[in-house]
CSV table of C-alpha atoms and ligand atoms in Angstrom, one decimal:
chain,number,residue,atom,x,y,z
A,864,UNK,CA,188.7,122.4,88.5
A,865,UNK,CA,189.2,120.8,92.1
A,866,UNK,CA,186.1,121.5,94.6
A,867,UNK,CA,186.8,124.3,96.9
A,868,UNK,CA,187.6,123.5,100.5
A,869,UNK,CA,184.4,123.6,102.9
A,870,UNK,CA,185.7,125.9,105.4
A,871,UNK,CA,183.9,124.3,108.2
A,872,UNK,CA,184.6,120.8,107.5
A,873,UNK,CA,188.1,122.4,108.5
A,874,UNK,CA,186.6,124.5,111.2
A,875,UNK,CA,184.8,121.4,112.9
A,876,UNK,CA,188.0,119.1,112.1
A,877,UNK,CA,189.4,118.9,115.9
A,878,UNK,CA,186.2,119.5,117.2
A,879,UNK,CA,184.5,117.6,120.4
A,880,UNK,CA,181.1,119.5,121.8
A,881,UNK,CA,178.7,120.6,120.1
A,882,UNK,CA,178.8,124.1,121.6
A,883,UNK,CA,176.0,124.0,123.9
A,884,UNK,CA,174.7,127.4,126.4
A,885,UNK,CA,175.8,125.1,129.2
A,886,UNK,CA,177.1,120.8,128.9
A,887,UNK,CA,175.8,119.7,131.9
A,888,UNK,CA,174.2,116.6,131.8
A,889,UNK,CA,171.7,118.7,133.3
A,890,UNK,CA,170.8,121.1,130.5
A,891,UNK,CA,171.5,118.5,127.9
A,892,UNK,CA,168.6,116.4,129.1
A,893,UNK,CA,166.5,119.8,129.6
A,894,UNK,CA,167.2,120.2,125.4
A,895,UNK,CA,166.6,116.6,124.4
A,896,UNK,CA,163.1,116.8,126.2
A,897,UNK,CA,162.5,119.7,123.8
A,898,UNK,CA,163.4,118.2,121.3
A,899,UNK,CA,161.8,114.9,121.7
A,900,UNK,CA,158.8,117.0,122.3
A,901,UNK,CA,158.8,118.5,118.6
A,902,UNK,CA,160.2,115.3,117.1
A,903,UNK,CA,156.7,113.8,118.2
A,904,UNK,CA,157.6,109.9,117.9
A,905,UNK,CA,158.6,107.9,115.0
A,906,UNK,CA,160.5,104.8,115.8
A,907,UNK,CA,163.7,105.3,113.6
A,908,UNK,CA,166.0,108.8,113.2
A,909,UNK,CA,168.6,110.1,111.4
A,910,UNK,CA,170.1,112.7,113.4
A,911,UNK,CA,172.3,115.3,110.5
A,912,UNK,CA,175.2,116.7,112.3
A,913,UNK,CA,174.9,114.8,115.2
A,914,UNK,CA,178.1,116.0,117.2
A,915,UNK,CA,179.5,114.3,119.7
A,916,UNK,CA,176.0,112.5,120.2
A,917,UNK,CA,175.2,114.8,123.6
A,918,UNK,CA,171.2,114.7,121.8
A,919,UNK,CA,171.4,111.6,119.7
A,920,UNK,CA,172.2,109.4,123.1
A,921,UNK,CA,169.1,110.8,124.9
A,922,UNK,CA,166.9,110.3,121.7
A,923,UNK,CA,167.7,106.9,121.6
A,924,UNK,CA,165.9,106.2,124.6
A,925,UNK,CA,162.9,106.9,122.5
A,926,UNK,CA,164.2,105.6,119.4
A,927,UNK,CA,164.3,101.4,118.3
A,928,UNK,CA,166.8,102.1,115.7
A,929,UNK,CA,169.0,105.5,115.1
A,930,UNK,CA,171.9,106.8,112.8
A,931,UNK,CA,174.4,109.6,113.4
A,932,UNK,CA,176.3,111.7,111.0
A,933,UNK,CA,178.6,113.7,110.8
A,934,UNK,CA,181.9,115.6,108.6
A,935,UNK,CA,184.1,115.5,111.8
A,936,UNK,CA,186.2,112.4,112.9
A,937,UNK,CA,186.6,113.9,116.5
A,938,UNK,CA,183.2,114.3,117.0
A,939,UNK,CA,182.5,111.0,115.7
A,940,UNK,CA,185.2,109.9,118.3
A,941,UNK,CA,184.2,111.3,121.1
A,942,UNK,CA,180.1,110.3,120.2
A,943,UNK,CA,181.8,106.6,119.9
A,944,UNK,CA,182.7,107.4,124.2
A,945,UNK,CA,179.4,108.8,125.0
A,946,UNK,CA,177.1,105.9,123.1
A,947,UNK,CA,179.3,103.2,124.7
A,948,UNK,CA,179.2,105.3,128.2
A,949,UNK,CA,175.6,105.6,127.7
A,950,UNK,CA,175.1,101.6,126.6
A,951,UNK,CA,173.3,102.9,124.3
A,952,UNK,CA,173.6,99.7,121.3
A,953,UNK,CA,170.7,100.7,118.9
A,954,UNK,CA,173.2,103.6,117.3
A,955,UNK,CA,175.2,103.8,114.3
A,956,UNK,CA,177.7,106.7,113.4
A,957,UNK,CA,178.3,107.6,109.6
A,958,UNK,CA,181.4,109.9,108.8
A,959,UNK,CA,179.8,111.8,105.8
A,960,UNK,CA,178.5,115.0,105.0
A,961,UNK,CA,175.6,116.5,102.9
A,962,UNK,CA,176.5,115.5,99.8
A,963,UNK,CA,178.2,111.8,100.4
A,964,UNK,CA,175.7,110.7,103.3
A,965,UNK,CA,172.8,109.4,101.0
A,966,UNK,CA,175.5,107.1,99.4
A,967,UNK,CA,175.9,105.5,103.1
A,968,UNK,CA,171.8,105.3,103.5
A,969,UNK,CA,170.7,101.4,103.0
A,970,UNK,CA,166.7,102.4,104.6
A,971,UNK,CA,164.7,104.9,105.0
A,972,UNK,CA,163.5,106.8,108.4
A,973,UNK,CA,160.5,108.1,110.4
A,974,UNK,CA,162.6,111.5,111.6
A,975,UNK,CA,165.2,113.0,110.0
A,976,UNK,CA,166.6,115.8,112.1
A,977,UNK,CA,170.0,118.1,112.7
A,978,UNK,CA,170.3,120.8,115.3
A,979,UNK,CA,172.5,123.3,115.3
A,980,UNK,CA,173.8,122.3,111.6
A,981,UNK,CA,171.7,123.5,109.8
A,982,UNK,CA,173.2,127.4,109.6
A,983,UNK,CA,176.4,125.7,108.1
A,984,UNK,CA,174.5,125.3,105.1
A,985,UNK,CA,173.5,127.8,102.3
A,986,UNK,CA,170.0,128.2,101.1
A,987,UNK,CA,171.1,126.0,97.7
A,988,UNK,CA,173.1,122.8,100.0
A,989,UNK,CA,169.0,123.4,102.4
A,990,UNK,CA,167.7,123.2,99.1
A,991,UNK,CA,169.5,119.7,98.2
A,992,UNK,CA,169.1,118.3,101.6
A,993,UNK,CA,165.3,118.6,101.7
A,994,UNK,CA,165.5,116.7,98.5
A,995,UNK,CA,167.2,113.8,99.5
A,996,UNK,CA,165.5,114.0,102.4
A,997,UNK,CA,162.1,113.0,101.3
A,998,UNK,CA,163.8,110.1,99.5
A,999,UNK,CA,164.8,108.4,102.4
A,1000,UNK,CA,161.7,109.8,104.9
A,1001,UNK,CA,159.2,107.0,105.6
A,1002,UNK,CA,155.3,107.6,104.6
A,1003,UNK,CA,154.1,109.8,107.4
A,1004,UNK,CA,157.5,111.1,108.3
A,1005,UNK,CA,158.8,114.2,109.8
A,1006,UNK,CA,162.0,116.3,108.9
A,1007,UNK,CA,162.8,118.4,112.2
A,1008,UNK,CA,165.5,120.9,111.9
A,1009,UNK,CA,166.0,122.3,115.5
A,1010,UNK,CA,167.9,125.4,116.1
A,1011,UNK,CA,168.3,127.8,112.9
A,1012,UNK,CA,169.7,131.0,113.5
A,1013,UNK,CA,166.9,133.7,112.8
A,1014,UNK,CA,168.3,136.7,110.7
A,1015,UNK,CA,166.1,138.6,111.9
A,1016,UNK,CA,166.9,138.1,115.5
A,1017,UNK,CA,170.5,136.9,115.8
A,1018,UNK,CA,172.2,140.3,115.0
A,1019,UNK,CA,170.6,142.1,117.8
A,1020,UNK,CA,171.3,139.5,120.1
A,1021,UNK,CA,175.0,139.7,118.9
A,1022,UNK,CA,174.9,143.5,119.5
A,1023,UNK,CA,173.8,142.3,122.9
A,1024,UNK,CA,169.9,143.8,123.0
A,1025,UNK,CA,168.8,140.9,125.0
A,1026,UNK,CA,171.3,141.1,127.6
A,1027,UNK,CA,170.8,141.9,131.2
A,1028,UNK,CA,172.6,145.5,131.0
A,1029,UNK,CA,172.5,146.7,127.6
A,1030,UNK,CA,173.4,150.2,127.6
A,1031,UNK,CA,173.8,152.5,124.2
A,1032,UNK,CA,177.8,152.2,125.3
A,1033,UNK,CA,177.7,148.2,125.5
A,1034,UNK,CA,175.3,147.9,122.3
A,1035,UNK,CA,178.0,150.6,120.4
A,1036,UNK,CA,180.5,149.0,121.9
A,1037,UNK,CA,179.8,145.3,120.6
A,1038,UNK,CA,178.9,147.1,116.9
A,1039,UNK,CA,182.3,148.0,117.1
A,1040,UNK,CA,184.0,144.8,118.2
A,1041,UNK,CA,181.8,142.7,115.8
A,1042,UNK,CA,182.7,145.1,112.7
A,1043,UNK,CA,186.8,144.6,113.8
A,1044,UNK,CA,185.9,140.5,113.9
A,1045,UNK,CA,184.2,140.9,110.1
A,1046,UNK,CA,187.4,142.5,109.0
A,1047,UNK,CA,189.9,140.8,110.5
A,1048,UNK,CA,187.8,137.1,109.7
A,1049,UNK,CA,187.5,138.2,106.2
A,1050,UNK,CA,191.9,138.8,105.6
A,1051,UNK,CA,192.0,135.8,107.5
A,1052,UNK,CA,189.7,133.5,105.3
A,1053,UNK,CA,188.3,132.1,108.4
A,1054,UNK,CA,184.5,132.0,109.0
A,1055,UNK,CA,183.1,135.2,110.0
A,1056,UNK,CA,181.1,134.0,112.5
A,1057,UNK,CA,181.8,130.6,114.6
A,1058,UNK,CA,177.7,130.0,115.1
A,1059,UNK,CA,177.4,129.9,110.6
A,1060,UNK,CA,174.6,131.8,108.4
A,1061,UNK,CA,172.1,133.1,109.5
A,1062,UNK,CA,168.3,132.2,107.7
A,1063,UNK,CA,165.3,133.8,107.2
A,1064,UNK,CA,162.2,130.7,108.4
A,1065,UNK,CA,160.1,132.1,105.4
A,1066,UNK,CA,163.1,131.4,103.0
A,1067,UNK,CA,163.2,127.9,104.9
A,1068,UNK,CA,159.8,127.5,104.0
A,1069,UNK,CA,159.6,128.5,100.8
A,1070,UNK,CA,162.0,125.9,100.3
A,1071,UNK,CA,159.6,123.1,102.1
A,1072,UNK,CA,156.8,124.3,99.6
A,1073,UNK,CA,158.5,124.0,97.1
A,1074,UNK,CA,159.2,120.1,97.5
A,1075,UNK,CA,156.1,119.4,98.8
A,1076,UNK,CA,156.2,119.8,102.7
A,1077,UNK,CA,154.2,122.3,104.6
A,1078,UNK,CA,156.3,123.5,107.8
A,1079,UNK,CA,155.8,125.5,110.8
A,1080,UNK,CA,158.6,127.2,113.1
A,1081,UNK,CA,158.5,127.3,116.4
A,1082,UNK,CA,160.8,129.3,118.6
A,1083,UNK,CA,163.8,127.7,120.6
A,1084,UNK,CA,163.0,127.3,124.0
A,1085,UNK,CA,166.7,127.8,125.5
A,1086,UNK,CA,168.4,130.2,122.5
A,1087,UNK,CA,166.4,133.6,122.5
A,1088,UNK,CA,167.4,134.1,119.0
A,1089,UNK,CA,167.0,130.7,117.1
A,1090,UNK,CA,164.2,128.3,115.9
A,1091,UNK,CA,162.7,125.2,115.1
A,1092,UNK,CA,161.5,124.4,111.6
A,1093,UNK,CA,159.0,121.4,111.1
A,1094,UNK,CA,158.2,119.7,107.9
A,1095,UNK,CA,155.5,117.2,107.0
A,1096,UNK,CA,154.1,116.1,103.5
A,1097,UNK,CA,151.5,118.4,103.0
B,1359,SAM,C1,177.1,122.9,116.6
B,1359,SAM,S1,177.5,121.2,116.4
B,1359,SAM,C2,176.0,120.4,116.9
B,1359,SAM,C3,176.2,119.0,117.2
B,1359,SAM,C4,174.9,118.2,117.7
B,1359,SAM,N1,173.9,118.2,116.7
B,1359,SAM,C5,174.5,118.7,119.0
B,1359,SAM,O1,173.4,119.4,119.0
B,1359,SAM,O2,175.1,118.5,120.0
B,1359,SAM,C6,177.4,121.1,114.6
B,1359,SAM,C7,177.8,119.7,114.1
B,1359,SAM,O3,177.5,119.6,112.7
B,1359,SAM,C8,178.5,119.0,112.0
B,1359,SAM,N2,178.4,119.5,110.6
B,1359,SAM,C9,178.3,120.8,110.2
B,1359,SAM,N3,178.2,120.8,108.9
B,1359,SAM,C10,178.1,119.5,108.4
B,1359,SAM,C11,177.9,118.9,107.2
B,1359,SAM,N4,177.8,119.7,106.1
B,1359,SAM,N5,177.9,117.6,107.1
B,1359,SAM,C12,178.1,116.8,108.2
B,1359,SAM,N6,178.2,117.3,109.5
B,1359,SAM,C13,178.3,118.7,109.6
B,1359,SAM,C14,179.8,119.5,112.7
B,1359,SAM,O4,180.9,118.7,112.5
B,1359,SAM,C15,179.3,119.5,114.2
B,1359,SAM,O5,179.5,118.3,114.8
């Protein structure tokens, strides 16, 4: 039986940004601080997902030696542009996803990280990626997965609870519209929601137990309704 099409190897297949709140240089150097913040050092990183490398260039001002990965040829493209723009010559780009990327590994890293892809995974493909994770994470080593979606939080913030003038018309309102999108998503066979799934942390972490790490979440600094998880050996 042939493998069933990932829908959002299809979905990301013309992509070229990584879908940012805002892609000015700007805020992009506003997130990379974050994130350098949480990733905490190391001197070699494997950035999952990495885009259209709008993080990965600024991390490898901090990095001696990084890879970039990702499912989606125009991304890869236009993080080609942006690492040459950037002079940035310690980088290498990998077109591979979860499951064929450890086949393209030849040495292991200090920080393995992804942000923002994370939610295009299900609990099962976290599961497998944790695993061959720790097989190609140096002794002391770090996995830093930066923006999940919290389940917990990201329907209200859909509904619009956070927003500036949420009203019981605007909240019904969005209910509404997001039930129509569901439906019409679902005849379609397109993904329901653009942003992916949406994960509980303490499933994330029972996940980490279970393969040895101990992790701790931290909330996103510049998306209200997503978060950080870090995992060390415990
Ligand atoms: C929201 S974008 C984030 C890009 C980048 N990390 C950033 O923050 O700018 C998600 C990226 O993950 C990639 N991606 C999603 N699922 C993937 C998978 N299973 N394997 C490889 N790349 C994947 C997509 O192609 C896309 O470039």
């Amino acid at each position: 039986m042939s493998k069933p099409k990932n829908i959002w190897k299809e979905f990301f297949k013309d992509k070229k940004h990584g879908g940012h709140r805002c892609s000015s240089e700007g805020f992009l150097a506003m997130e990379a601080r974050e994130k350098l913040y949480h990733l905490d050092g190391g001197s070699t990183l494997l950035d999952f997902g990495c885009g259209a490398a709008e993080l990965l260039t600024y991390y490898a001002q901090k990095y001696e030696q990084l890879v970039g990965v990702d499912f989606s040829q125009s991304m890869l493209e236009e993080a080609s542009k942006r690492i040459e723009r950037k002079k940035c010559q310690n980088i290498d780009l990998i077109l591979a996803d979860h499951e064929t990327l450890w086949e393209n590994l030849d040495t292991s890293f200090d920080r393995i990280t992804a942000a923002g892809v994370i939610q295009y995974l299900t609990f099962q493909e976290i599961d497998a990626f944790i695993v061959n994770s720790s097989k190609y994470l140096n002794k002391g080593g770090k996995i830093v997965l930066f923006d999940l979606l919290d389940s917990r939080l990201y329907p209200l913030w859909k509904i619009g609870l956070f927003s500036r003038n949420a009203s019981c018309l605007s909240i019904l309102h969005k209910i509404g519209f997001e039930f129509r999108t569901i439906i019409s998503a679902s005849l379609k066979n397109h993904p329901k929601d653009i942003l992916g799934f949406a994960h509980n942390p303490y499933k994330v972490e029972e996940i980490a137990n279970k393969h040895g790490f101990r992790m701790i979440y931290v909330r996103s600094m510049y998306y209200e309704y997503k978060y950080h998880a870090i995992m060390f050996r415990a």
